[in-house]
CSV table of C-alpha atoms in Angstrom, one decimal:
chain,number,residue,atom,x,y,z
A,119,UNK,CA,-1.8,0.6,-14.4
A,120,UNK,CA,-0.3,3.6,-12.7
A,121,UNK,CA,2.5,3.7,-10.2
A,122,UNK,CA,5.3,5.9,-9.0
A,123,UNK,CA,9.4,5.3,-10.2
A,124,UNK,CA,11.1,4.4,-6.9
A,125,UNK,CA,14.6,3.5,-6.9
A,126,UNK,CA,16.7,1.9,-6.6
A,127,UNK,CA,14.4,-1.7,-6.9
A,128,UNK,CA,17.0,-3.3,-4.7
A,129,UNK,CA,19.6,-2.3,-2.3
A,130,UNK,CA,22.7,-4.8,-0.6
A,131,UNK,CA,24.3,-3.0,2.5
A,132,UNK,CA,27.0,-3.4,4.7
A,133,UNK,CA,25.3,-3.1,8.3
A,134,UNK,CA,26.1,0.8,9.5
A,135,UNK,CA,26.3,2.0,6.4
A,136,UNK,CA,23.0,5.1,5.2
A,137,UNK,CA,20.9,3.9,2.7
A,138,UNK,CA,18.9,6.7,0.1
A,139,UNK,CA,16.2,5.7,-2.3
A,140,UNK,CA,13.1,8.0,-4.1
A,141,UNK,CA,10.0,8.5,-5.6
A,142,UNK,CA,9.1,10.1,-8.4
A,143,UNK,CA,5.9,11.0,-10.7
A,144,UNK,CA,4.7,13.1,-13.6
A,145,UNK,CA,1.9,14.4,-11.3
A,146,UNK,CA,1.9,16.6,-7.9
A,147,UNK,CA,1.0,15.0,-4.8
A,148,UNK,CA,-0.3,16.6,-1.7
A,149,UNK,CA,1.0,13.7,0.5
A,150,UNK,CA,3.2,12.0,0.3
A,151,UNK,CA,4.1,8.5,2.8
A,152,UNK,CA,6.9,6.2,3.5
A,153,UNK,CA,6.0,2.2,4.6
A,154,UNK,CA,8.4,-1.4,5.1
A,155,UNK,CA,7.0,-3.7,4.9
A,156,UNK,CA,8.2,-6.9,6.5
A,157,UNK,CA,7.2,-10.8,4.4
A,158,UNK,CA,4.0,-12.0,5.2
A,159,UNK,CA,2.7,-8.1,6.7
A,160,UNK,CA,1.4,-5.6,5.5
A,161,UNK,CA,3.3,-2.4,5.4
A,162,UNK,CA,3.8,-0.4,8.9
A,163,UNK,CA,3.7,3.9,7.9
A,164,UNK,CA,7.5,5.5,8.5
A,165,UNK,CA,6.5,8.2,7.6
A,166,UNK,CA,3.3,10.7,6.7
A,167,UNK,CA,4.4,14.5,4.2
A,168,UNK,CA,1.9,17.1,4.1
A,169,UNK,CA,3.9,20.3,2.8
A,170,UNK,CA,6.2,20.8,-0.7
A,171,UNK,CA,9.3,20.8,1.3
A,172,UNK,CA,9.3,19.1,4.3
A,173,UNK,CA,11.6,17.4,6.3
A,174,UNK,CA,10.4,15.0,8.9
A,175,UNK,CA,13.0,12.9,10.6
A,176,UNK,CA,11.1,9.4,12.8
A,177,UNK,CA,14.1,8.5,14.4
A,178,UNK,CA,16.7,6.7,12.4
A,179,UNK,CA,14.5,8.1,9.4
A,180,UNK,CA,15.1,11.2,7.0
A,181,UNK,CA,12.1,11.7,4.8
A,182,UNK,CA,11.6,14.8,2.2
A,183,UNK,CA,8.4,16.4,0.4
A,184,UNK,CA,10.2,17.6,-2.9
A,185,UNK,CA,9.8,21.3,-3.7
A,186,UNK,CA,8.0,20.5,-6.7
A,187,UNK,CA,5.9,17.8,-5.3
A,188,UNK,CA,6.5,15.7,-7.4
A,189,UNK,CA,9.2,13.8,-5.5
A,190,UNK,CA,10.1,12.0,-2.4
A,191,UNK,CA,12.9,10.4,-1.1
A,192,UNK,CA,13.5,8.3,2.0
A,193,UNK,CA,17.4,8.3,4.0
A,194,UNK,CA,18.4,5.7,6.9
A,195,UNK,CA,21.4,6.0,8.5
A,196,UNK,CA,23.1,3.6,10.5
A,197,UNK,CA,21.2,0.8,9.0
A,198,UNK,CA,21.2,-2.6,11.4
A,199,UNK,CA,19.5,-5.8,10.3
A,200,UNK,CA,16.4,-5.2,11.2
A,201,UNK,CA,15.7,-3.2,8.6
A,202,UNK,CA,16.0,-5.1,6.1
A,203,UNK,CA,12.4,-5.3,3.9
A,204,UNK,CA,10.9,-3.8,1.4
A,205,UNK,CA,10.1,0.0,1.1
A,206,UNK,CA,6.6,1.5,-1.0
A,207,UNK,CA,6.9,5.0,-1.7
A,208,UNK,CA,3.4,6.1,-2.1
A,209,UNK,CA,1.2,9.7,-2.8
A,210,UNK,CA,-2.6,10.9,-2.8
A,211,UNK,CA,-3.5,13.8,-5.3
A,212,UNK,CA,-4.6,14.0,-8.3
A,213,UNK,CA,-7.8,14.5,-9.6
A,214,UNK,CA,-8.9,11.4,-8.3
A,215,UNK,CA,-7.8,11.9,-4.7
A,216,UNK,CA,-6.4,8.3,-5.4
A,217,UNK,CA,-3.4,5.9,-3.1
A,218,UNK,CA,-1.1,6.2,-5.6
A,219,UNK,CA,2.0,3.2,-4.7
A,220,UNK,CA,6.1,3.3,-5.7
A,221,UNK,CA,7.1,0.0,-7.1
A,222,UNK,CA,9.5,-0.9,-4.3
A,223,UNK,CA,13.1,-1.3,-2.9
A,224,UNK,CA,14.1,-4.5,-1.7
A,225,UNK,CA,16.7,-3.7,0.8
A,226,UNK,CA,19.3,-6.0,2.4
A,227,UNK,CA,21.8,-5.3,5.2
A,228,UNK,CA,23.9,-7.6,5.3
A,229,UNK,CA,26.0,-7.9,9.2
B,105,UNK,CA,-7.8,0.2,19.4
B,106,UNK,CA,-8.6,1.5,16.1
B,107,UNK,CA,-7.0,0.3,13.5
B,108,UNK,CA,-8.3,-2.4,10.1
B,109,UNK,CA,-7.9,-6.1,10.3
B,110,UNK,CA,-8.7,-8.6,7.6
B,111,UNK,CA,-9.4,-12.3,7.9
B,112,UNK,CA,-8.6,-14.4,7.1
B,113,UNK,CA,-5.2,-14.5,7.4
B,114,UNK,CA,-5.4,-17.9,5.1
B,115,UNK,CA,-7.3,-18.9,2.6
B,116,UNK,CA,-7.5,-21.6,0.1
B,117,UNK,CA,-10.0,-21.8,-3.2
B,118,UNK,CA,-10.4,-24.9,-5.4
B,119,UNK,CA,-11.1,-23.8,-9.3
B,120,UNK,CA,-13.8,-22.3,-10.4
B,121,UNK,CA,-15.1,-21.5,-6.7
B,122,UNK,CA,-15.9,-17.3,-5.8
B,123,UNK,CA,-13.9,-16.5,-2.4
B,124,UNK,CA,-15.1,-13.1,-0.3
B,125,UNK,CA,-12.1,-11.3,1.7
B,126,UNK,CA,-13.3,-9.4,4.9
B,127,UNK,CA,-11.7,-6.2,5.7
B,128,UNK,CA,-13.2,-3.9,8.7
B,129,UNK,CA,-12.5,-0.7,10.4
B,130,UNK,CA,-13.0,1.5,13.7
B,131,UNK,CA,-11.2,4.2,12.5
B,132,UNK,CA,-13.8,6.1,10.7
B,133,UNK,CA,-12.2,6.4,7.3
B,134,UNK,CA,-13.7,7.1,4.2
B,135,UNK,CA,-12.0,5.8,1.8
B,136,UNK,CA,-11.2,2.1,1.5
B,137,UNK,CA,-8.3,0.2,-1.0
B,138,UNK,CA,-8.2,-3.4,-2.1
B,139,UNK,CA,-4.6,-4.0,-3.5
B,140,UNK,CA,-3.4,-7.5,-5.2
B,141,UNK,CA,0.7,-8.0,-4.6
B,142,UNK,CA,2.9,-10.6,-5.4
B,143,UNK,CA,5.1,-12.2,-5.0
B,144,UNK,CA,8.4,-9.9,-5.5
B,145,UNK,CA,6.1,-7.6,-6.7
B,146,UNK,CA,4.9,-4.0,-5.7
B,147,UNK,CA,0.9,-3.2,-5.3
B,148,UNK,CA,-0.9,-2.9,-7.8
B,149,UNK,CA,-4.7,-0.6,-7.2
B,150,UNK,CA,-7.8,-4.0,-7.8
B,151,UNK,CA,-10.8,-1.2,-6.2
B,152,UNK,CA,-10.9,1.9,-4.0
B,153,UNK,CA,-14.5,3.6,-2.7
B,154,UNK,CA,-14.0,7.2,-0.9
B,155,UNK,CA,-17.6,6.5,0.1
B,156,UNK,CA,-20.2,4.3,0.9
B,157,UNK,CA,-22.5,2.9,-1.7
B,158,UNK,CA,-19.9,4.4,-4.3
B,159,UNK,CA,-16.3,3.0,-5.7
B,160,UNK,CA,-14.6,2.9,-8.8
B,161,UNK,CA,-12.3,0.1,-10.0
B,162,UNK,CA,-9.1,0.4,-10.1
B,163,UNK,CA,-5.5,-0.6,-12.8
B,164,UNK,CA,-6.8,-4.6,-12.2
B,165,UNK,CA,-10.2,-5.2,-11.4
B,166,UNK,CA,-11.3,-8.0,-14.0
B,167,UNK,CA,-12.5,-10.9,-12.6
B,168,UNK,CA,-13.0,-9.2,-8.9
B,169,UNK,CA,-16.5,-7.5,-7.4
B,170,UNK,CA,-16.3,-5.4,-5.2
B,171,UNK,CA,-19.3,-3.6,-1.9
B,172,UNK,CA,-19.4,-0.5,0.0
B,173,UNK,CA,-22.9,-0.8,1.5
B,174,UNK,CA,-21.3,-0.1,5.2
B,175,UNK,CA,-18.4,2.9,6.4
B,176,UNK,CA,-16.4,-0.4,7.9
B,177,UNK,CA,-16.3,-2.2,5.5
B,178,UNK,CA,-15.7,-3.4,2.0
B,179,UNK,CA,-15.3,-6.8,1.2
B,180,UNK,CA,-13.3,-8.1,-1.7
B,181,UNK,CA,-15.1,-10.9,-4.0
B,182,UNK,CA,-12.5,-12.8,-6.3
B,183,UNK,CA,-14.1,-14.5,-9.1
B,184,UNK,CA,-14.0,-17.5,-11.5
B,185,UNK,CA,-12.8,-14.5,-13.8
B,186,UNK,CA,-10.5,-14.6,-12.6
B,187,UNK,CA,-7.7,-17.0,-14.4
B,188,UNK,CA,-4.9,-16.2,-11.6
B,189,UNK,CA,-6.2,-15.4,-8.6
B,190,UNK,CA,-3.3,-17.1,-6.1
B,191,UNK,CA,-1.6,-13.7,-5.0
B,192,UNK,CA,-1.3,-12.0,-1.1
B,193,UNK,CA,-3.8,-9.4,-1.1
B,194,UNK,CA,-3.6,-6.3,0.8
B,195,UNK,CA,-6.6,-3.9,2.4
B,196,UNK,CA,-6.2,-0.1,3.7
B,197,UNK,CA,-7.7,2.9,4.5
B,198,UNK,CA,-7.0,6.7,4.8
B,199,UNK,CA,-9.7,9.0,6.1
B,200,UNK,CA,-10.1,11.1,2.3
B,201,UNK,CA,-9.1,13.7,2.8
B,202,UNK,CA,-7.0,15.6,0.2
B,203,UNK,CA,-4.2,16.8,2.5
B,204,UNK,CA,-3.0,15.4,5.7
B,205,UNK,CA,-4.2,12.1,5.6
B,206,UNK,CA,-2.7,9.0,6.5
B,207,UNK,CA,-3.3,5.6,5.0
B,208,UNK,CA,-3.3,2.7,7.5
B,209,UNK,CA,-2.7,-1.3,6.0
B,210,UNK,CA,-4.6,-4.5,7.1
B,211,UNK,CA,-2.2,-7.9,7.9
B,212,UNK,CA,-2.9,-8.9,4.4
B,213,UNK,CA,-5.0,-12.3,3.3
B,214,UNK,CA,-2.8,-15.2,1.3
B,215,UNK,CA,-5.4,-16.8,-1.3
B,216,UNK,CA,-4.4,-20.1,-3.3
B,217,UNK,CA,-5.8,-21.7,-5.1
B,218,UNK,CA,-5.7,-25.7,-5.1
């Protein structure tokens, strides 16, 4: 099935460190979305990006819509224990305008 | 408050039985989606619908069926033909426009076959 390439697959960091993850695709997307999922819950939208080159922040989170429209990254600054979870990117676009997800990045933060 | 609601949160099914998972949204969104998530895995698309009375198969549609008779509702039936139905199921909706759209998720339904 079609999925976005998301990396890294997992990260184990110390509290206070910065985190960076990215998604790439062979297709062009019109919208990039970043989600966080806690265990047993549905993903929660963190940041939405609508224009190539757009850089958007939400507190300690910053995400960018790549110029080529085929990639996006998410940065988390000064990580805290509650940042633990799985982070997913998602893209909307293509001929079918389907919502497609990345494979996820598992983030673990050690106090 | 607008949102997307899945029910039940936990569901147990005996082998050989069909079971239907509910997904309702009051966001006036055109498009709705069903995903399956296995432990430690990403989201795999089962079915999606971009308009009432129309839906398309996703990547893993075998053993599942859906209907979209109303804009607000997109129920998923897990049939006895699904060989490994135990999983976490997530429903999502979007406005459906190409630009300026966001997707929102329900809380999920955890289905266990006993």
